[in-house]
CSV table of C-alpha atoms and ligand atoms in Angstrom, one decimal:
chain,number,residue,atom,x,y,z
T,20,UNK,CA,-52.3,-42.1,-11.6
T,21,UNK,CA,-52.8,-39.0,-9.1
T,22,UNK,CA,-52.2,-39.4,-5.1
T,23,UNK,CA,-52.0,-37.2,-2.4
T,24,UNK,CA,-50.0,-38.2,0.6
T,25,UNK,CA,-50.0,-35.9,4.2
T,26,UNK,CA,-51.3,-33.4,1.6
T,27,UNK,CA,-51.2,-29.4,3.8
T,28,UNK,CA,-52.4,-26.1,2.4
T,29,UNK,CA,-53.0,-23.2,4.2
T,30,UNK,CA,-54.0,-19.7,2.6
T,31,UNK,CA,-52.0,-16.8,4.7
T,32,UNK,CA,-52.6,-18.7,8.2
T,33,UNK,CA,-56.1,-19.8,7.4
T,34,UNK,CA,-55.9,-24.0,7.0
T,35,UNK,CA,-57.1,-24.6,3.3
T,36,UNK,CA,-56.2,-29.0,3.2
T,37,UNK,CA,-55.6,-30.5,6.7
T,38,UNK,CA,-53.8,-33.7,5.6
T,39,UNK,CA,-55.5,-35.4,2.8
T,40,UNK,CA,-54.7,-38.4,1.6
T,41,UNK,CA,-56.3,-39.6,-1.9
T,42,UNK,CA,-55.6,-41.8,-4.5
T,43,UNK,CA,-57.6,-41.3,-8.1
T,44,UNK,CA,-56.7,-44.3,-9.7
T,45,UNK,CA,-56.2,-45.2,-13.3
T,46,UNK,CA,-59.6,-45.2,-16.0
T,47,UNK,CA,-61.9,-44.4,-12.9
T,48,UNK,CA,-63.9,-41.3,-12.2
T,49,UNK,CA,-63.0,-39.7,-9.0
T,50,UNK,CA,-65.6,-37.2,-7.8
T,51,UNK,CA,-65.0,-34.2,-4.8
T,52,UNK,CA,-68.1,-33.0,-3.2
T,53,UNK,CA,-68.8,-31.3,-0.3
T,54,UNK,CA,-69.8,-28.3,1.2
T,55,UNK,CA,-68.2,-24.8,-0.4
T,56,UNK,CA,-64.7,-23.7,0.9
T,57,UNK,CA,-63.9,-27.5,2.2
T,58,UNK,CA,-61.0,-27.3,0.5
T,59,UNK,CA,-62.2,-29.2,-3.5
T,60,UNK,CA,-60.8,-26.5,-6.1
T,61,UNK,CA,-57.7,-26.4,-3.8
T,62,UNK,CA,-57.4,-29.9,-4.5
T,63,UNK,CA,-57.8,-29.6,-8.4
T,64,UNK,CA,-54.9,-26.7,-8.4
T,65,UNK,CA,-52.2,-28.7,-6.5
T,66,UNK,CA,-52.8,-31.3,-9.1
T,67,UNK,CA,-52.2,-28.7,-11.9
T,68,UNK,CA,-49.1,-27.7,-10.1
T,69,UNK,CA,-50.8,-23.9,-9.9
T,70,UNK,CA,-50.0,-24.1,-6.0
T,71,UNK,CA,-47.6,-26.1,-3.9
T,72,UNK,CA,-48.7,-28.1,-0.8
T,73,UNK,CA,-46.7,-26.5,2.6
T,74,UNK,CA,-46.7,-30.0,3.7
T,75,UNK,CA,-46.7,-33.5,1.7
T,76,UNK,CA,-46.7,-34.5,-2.0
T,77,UNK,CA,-48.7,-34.5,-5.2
T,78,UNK,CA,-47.8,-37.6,-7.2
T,79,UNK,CA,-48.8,-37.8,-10.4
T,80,UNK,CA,-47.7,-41.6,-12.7
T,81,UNK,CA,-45.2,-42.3,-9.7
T,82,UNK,CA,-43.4,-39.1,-9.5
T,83,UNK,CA,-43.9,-36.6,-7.1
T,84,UNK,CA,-44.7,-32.6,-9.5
T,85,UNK,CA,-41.7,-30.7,-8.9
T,86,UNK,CA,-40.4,-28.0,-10.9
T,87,UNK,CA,-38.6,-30.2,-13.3
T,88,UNK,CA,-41.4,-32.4,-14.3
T,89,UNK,CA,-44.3,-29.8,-14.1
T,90,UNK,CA,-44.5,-29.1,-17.6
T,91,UNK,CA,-44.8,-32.1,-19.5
T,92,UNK,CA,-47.5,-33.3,-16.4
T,93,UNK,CA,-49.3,-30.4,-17.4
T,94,UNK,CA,-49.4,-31.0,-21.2
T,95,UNK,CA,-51.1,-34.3,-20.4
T,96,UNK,CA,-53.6,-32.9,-17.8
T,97,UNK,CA,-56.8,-31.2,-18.8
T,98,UNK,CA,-57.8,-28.8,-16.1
T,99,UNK,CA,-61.1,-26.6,-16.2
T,100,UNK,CA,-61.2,-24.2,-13.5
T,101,UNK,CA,-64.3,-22.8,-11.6
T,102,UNK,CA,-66.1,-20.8,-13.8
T,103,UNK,CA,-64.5,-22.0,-16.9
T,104,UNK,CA,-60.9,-19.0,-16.7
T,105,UNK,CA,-61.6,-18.6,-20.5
T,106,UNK,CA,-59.4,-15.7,-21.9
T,107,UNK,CA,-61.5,-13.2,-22.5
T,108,UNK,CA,-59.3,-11.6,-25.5
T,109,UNK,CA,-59.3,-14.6,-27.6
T,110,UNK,CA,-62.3,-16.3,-29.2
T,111,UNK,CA,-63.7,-19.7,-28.1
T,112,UNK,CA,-61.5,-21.2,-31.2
T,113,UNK,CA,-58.5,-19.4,-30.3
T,114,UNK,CA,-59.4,-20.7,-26.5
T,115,UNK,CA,-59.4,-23.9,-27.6
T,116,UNK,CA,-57.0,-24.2,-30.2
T,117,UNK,CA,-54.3,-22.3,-27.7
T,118,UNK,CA,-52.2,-25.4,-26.3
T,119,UNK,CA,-52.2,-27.5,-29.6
T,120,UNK,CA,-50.7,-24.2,-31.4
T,121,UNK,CA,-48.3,-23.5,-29.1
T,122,UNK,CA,-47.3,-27.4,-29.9
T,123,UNK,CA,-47.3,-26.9,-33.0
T,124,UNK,CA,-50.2,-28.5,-33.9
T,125,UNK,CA,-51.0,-27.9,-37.9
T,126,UNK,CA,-53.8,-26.0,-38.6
T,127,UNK,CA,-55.7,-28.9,-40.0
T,128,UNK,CA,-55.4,-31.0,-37.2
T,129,UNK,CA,-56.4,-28.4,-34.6
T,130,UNK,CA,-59.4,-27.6,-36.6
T,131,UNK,CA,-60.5,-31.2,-37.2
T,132,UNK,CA,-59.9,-31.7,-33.1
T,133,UNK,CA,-62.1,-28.5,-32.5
T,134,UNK,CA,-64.8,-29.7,-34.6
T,135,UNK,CA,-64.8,-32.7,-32.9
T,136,UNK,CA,-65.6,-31.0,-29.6
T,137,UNK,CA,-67.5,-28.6,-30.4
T,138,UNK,CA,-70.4,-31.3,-31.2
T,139,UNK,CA,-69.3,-33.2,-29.0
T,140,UNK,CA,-70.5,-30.5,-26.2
T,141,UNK,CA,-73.4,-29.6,-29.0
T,142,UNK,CA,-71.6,-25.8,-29.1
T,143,UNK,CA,-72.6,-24.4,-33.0
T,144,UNK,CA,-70.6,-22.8,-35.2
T,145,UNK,CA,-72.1,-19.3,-35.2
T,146,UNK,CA,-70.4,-19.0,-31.6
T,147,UNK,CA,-67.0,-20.6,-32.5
T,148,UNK,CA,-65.1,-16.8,-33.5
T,149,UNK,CA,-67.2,-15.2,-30.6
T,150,UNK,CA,-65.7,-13.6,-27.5
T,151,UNK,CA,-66.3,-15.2,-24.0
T,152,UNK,CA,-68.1,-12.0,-23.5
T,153,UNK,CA,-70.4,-12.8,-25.9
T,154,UNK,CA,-71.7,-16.4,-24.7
T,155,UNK,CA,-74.0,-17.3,-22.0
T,156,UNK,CA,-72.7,-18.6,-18.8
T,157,UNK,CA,-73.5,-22.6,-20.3
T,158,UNK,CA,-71.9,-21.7,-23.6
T,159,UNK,CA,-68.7,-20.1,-21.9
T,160,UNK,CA,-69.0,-23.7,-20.0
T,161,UNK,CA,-69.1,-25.4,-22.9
T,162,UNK,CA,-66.0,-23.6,-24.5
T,163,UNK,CA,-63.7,-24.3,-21.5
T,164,UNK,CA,-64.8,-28.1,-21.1
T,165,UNK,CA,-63.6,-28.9,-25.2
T,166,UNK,CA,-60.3,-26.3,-23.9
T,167,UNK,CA,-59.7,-28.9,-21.3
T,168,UNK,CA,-60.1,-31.9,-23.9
T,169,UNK,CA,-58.7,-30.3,-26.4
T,170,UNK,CA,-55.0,-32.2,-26.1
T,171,UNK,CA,-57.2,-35.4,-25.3
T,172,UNK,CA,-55.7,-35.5,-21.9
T,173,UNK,CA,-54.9,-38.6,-19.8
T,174,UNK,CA,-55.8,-36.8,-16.7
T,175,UNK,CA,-58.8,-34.5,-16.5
T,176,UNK,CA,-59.7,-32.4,-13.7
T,177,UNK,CA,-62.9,-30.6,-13.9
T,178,UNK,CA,-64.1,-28.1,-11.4
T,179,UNK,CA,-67.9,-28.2,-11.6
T,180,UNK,CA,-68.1,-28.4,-15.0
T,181,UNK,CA,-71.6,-28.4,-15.9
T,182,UNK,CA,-73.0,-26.0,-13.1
T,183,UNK,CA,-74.0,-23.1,-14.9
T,184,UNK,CA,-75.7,-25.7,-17.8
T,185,UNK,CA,-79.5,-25.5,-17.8
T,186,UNK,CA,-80.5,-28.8,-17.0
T,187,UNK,CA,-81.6,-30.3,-19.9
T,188,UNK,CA,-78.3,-29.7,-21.9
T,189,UNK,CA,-76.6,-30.9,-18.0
T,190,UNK,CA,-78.1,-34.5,-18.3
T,191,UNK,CA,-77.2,-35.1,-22.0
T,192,UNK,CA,-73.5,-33.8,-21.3
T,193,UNK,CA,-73.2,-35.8,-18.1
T,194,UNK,CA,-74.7,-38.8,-19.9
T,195,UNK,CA,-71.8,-38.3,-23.1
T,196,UNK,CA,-69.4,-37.4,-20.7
T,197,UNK,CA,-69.8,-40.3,-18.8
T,198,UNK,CA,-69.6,-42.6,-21.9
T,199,UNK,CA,-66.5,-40.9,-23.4
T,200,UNK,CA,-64.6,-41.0,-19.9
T,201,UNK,CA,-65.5,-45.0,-19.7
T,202,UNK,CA,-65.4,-45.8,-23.4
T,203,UNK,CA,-61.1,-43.8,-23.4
T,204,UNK,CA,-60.4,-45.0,-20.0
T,205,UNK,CA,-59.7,-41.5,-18.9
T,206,UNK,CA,-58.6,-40.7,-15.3
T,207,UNK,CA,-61.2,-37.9,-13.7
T,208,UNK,CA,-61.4,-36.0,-10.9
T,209,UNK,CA,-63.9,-34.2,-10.6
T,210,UNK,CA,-65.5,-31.5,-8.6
T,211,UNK,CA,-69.5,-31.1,-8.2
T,212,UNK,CA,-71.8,-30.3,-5.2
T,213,UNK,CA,-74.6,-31.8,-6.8
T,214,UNK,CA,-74.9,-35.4,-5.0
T,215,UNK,CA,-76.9,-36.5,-7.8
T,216,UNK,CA,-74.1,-35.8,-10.8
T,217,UNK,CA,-71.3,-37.5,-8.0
T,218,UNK,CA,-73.9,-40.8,-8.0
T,219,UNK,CA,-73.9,-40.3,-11.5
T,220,UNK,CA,-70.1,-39.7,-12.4
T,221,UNK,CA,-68.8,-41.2,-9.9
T,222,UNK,CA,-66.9,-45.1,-9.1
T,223,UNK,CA,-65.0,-43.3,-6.5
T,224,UNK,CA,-67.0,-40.2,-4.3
T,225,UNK,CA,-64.9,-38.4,-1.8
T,226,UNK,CA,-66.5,-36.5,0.6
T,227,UNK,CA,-64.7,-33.2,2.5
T,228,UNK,CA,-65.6,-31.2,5.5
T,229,UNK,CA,-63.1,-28.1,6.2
T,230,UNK,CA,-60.1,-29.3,4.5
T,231,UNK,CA,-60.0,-33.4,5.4
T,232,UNK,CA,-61.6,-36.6,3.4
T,233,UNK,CA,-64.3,-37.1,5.3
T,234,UNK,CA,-65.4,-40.3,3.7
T,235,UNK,CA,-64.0,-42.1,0.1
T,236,UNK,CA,-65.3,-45.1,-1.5
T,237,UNK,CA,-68.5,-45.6,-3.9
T,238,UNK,CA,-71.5,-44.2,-4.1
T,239,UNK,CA,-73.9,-46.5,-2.3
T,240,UNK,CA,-71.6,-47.3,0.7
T,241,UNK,CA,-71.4,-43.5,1.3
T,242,UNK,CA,-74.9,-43.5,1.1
T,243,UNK,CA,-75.7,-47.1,2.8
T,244,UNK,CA,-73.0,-46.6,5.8
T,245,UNK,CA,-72.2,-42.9,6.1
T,246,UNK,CA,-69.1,-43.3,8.4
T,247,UNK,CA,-70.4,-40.0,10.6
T,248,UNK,CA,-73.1,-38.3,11.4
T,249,UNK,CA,-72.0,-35.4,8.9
T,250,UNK,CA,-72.3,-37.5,5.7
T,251,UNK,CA,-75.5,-38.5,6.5
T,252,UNK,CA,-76.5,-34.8,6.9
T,253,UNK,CA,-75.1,-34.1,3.8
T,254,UNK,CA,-77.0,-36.8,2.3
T,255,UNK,CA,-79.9,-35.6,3.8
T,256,UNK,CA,-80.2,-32.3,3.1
T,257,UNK,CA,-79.9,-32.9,-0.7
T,258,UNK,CA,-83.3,-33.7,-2.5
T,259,UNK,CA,-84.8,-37.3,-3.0
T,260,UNK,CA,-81.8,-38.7,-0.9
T,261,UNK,CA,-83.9,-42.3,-1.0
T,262,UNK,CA,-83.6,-41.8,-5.4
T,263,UNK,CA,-80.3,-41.6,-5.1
T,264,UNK,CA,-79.7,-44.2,-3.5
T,265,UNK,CA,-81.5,-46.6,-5.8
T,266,UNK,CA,-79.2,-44.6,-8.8
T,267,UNK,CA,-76.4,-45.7,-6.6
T,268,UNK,CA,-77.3,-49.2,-6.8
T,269,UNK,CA,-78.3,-48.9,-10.8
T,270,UNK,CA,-74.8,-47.5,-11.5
T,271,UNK,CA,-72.6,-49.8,-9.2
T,272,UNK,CA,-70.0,-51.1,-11.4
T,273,UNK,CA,-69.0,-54.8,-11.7
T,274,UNK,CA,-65.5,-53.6,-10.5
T,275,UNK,CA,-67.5,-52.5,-7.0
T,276,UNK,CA,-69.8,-55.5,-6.1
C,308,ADP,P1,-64.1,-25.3,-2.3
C,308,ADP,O1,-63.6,-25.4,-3.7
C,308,ADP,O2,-64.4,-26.6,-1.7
C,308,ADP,O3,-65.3,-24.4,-2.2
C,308,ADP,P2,-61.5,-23.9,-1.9
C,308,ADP,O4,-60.5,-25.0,-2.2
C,308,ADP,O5,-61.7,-23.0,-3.0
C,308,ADP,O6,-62.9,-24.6,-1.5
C,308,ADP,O7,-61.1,-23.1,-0.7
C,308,ADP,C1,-60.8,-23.8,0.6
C,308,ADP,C2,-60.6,-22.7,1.6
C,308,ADP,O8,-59.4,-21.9,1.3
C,308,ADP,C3,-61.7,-21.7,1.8
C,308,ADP,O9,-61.8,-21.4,3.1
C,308,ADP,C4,-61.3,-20.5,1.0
C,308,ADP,O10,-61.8,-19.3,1.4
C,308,ADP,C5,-59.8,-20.5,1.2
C,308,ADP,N1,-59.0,-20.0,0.0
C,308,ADP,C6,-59.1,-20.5,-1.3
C,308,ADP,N2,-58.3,-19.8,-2.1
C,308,ADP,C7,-57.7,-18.9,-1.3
C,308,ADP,C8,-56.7,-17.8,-1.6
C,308,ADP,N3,-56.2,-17.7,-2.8
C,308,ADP,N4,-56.4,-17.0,-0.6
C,308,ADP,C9,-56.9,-17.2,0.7
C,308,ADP,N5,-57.8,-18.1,1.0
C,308,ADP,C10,-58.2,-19.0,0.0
C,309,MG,MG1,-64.4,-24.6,-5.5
């Protein structure tokens, strides 16, 4: 569904992606972690086609982006950015609603789609006509998750989605999330630092260090037979490494065994 080959990115002379390969495949979660500036959002905006790579290819359903298929990629990508990038003159409805008008969408169907989301991420409707401005970091959140749905994407790249969510409302999204990803047989990608939410998302964790996969494959061999020193650090240093590990096991599909 999405693959990087030989993938190269550097930001004026300073090495961003040092030839990353990676394959998300079809109806599986793909989850980035690692530690900050390794190179994860970077990933996420070659696959929206917001930058090019300086070396290597981006293929998305066979075909490498280029100029001339960028656009209709796009319209089947969701893509929520660090942060969330809501507009900050419209309204969470016109944030949401902005592709599916600019398609043409009639009204009726935009609204029944935002309606839809908007309990789908439990967001109420005395905050649907309000500014960004107006929301709390987890709301805002919230808004730019059902903006990334909204076209019901086939591809859906989420940049730590759920970081600014206070923890309760975290583990009820990641728990729907999870279930509506499996139960549409949607192709993530995913970005967290949070080793706990990767165990949780992910069939498929890829770990980075400065700009290179350090280690791919799922959860419990990551954690069972860290391929270098540094992933077992990273393990590590997170908290209850030894629970995660047994969530590893709990969440292994059949698909992995
Ligand atoms: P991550 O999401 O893992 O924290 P990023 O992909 O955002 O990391 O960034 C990877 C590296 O590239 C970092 O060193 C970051 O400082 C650098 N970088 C990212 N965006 C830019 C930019 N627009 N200009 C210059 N350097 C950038
Ligand atoms: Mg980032």
């Amino acid at each position: 569904m999405l693959r990087y080959l030989g993938v190269r990115k550097q930001y004026s002379g300073q090495i961003a992606l040092d030839g990353v390969d990676l394959d998300c495949p079809e109806g599986r979660t793909s989850v980035l972690i690692g530690p900050s500036g390794c190179g994860k959002s970077t990933l996420l905006r070659l696959a929206a086609g917001l930058i090019r790579p300086d070396r290597g290819g981006v293929w998305f359903e066979g075909a490498p982006l280029a100029a001339n298929n960028l656009r209709a990629a796009r319209l089947r990508m969701g893509y929520m950015i660090q942060e969330g990038g809501l507009f900050p003159h419209l309204s969470v409805r016109g944030n949401v609603e902005l592709m599916a008008r600019e398609l043409g969408w009639p009204a009726e169907r935009r609204r029944a789609r935002f309606s839809e989301l908007a309990e789908l991420v439990r967001l109420p409707a005395r905050l649907w006509e309000r500014y960004p401005l107006e929301l709390s970091g987890g709301q805002r959140q919230r808004a730019a998750l059902m903006r990334a749905l909204m076209l019901d994407p086939d591809l859906i790249l989420l940049d730590e989605p759920l970081g600014a969510l206070d923890p309760i409302i975290r583990v009820e999204l990641q728990r729907e999330l999870a279930a509506i990803f499996a139960r549409l047989h949607k192709t993530v990608l995913m970005v967290t630092h949070d080793l706990a939410e990767a165990v949780f998302f992910g069939d498929r964790l890829v770990l980075m260090r400065a700009g290179c996969v350090v280690q791919q494959g799922s959860a419990q061999a990551l954690l069972q037979s860290p391929a270098e020193a540094f992933v077992a650090d990273f393990v590590n240093a997170q908290r209850a490494p030894q629970r995660l590990l047994a969530e590893a096991a709990e969440h292994m599909r059949p698909a992995d065994v």
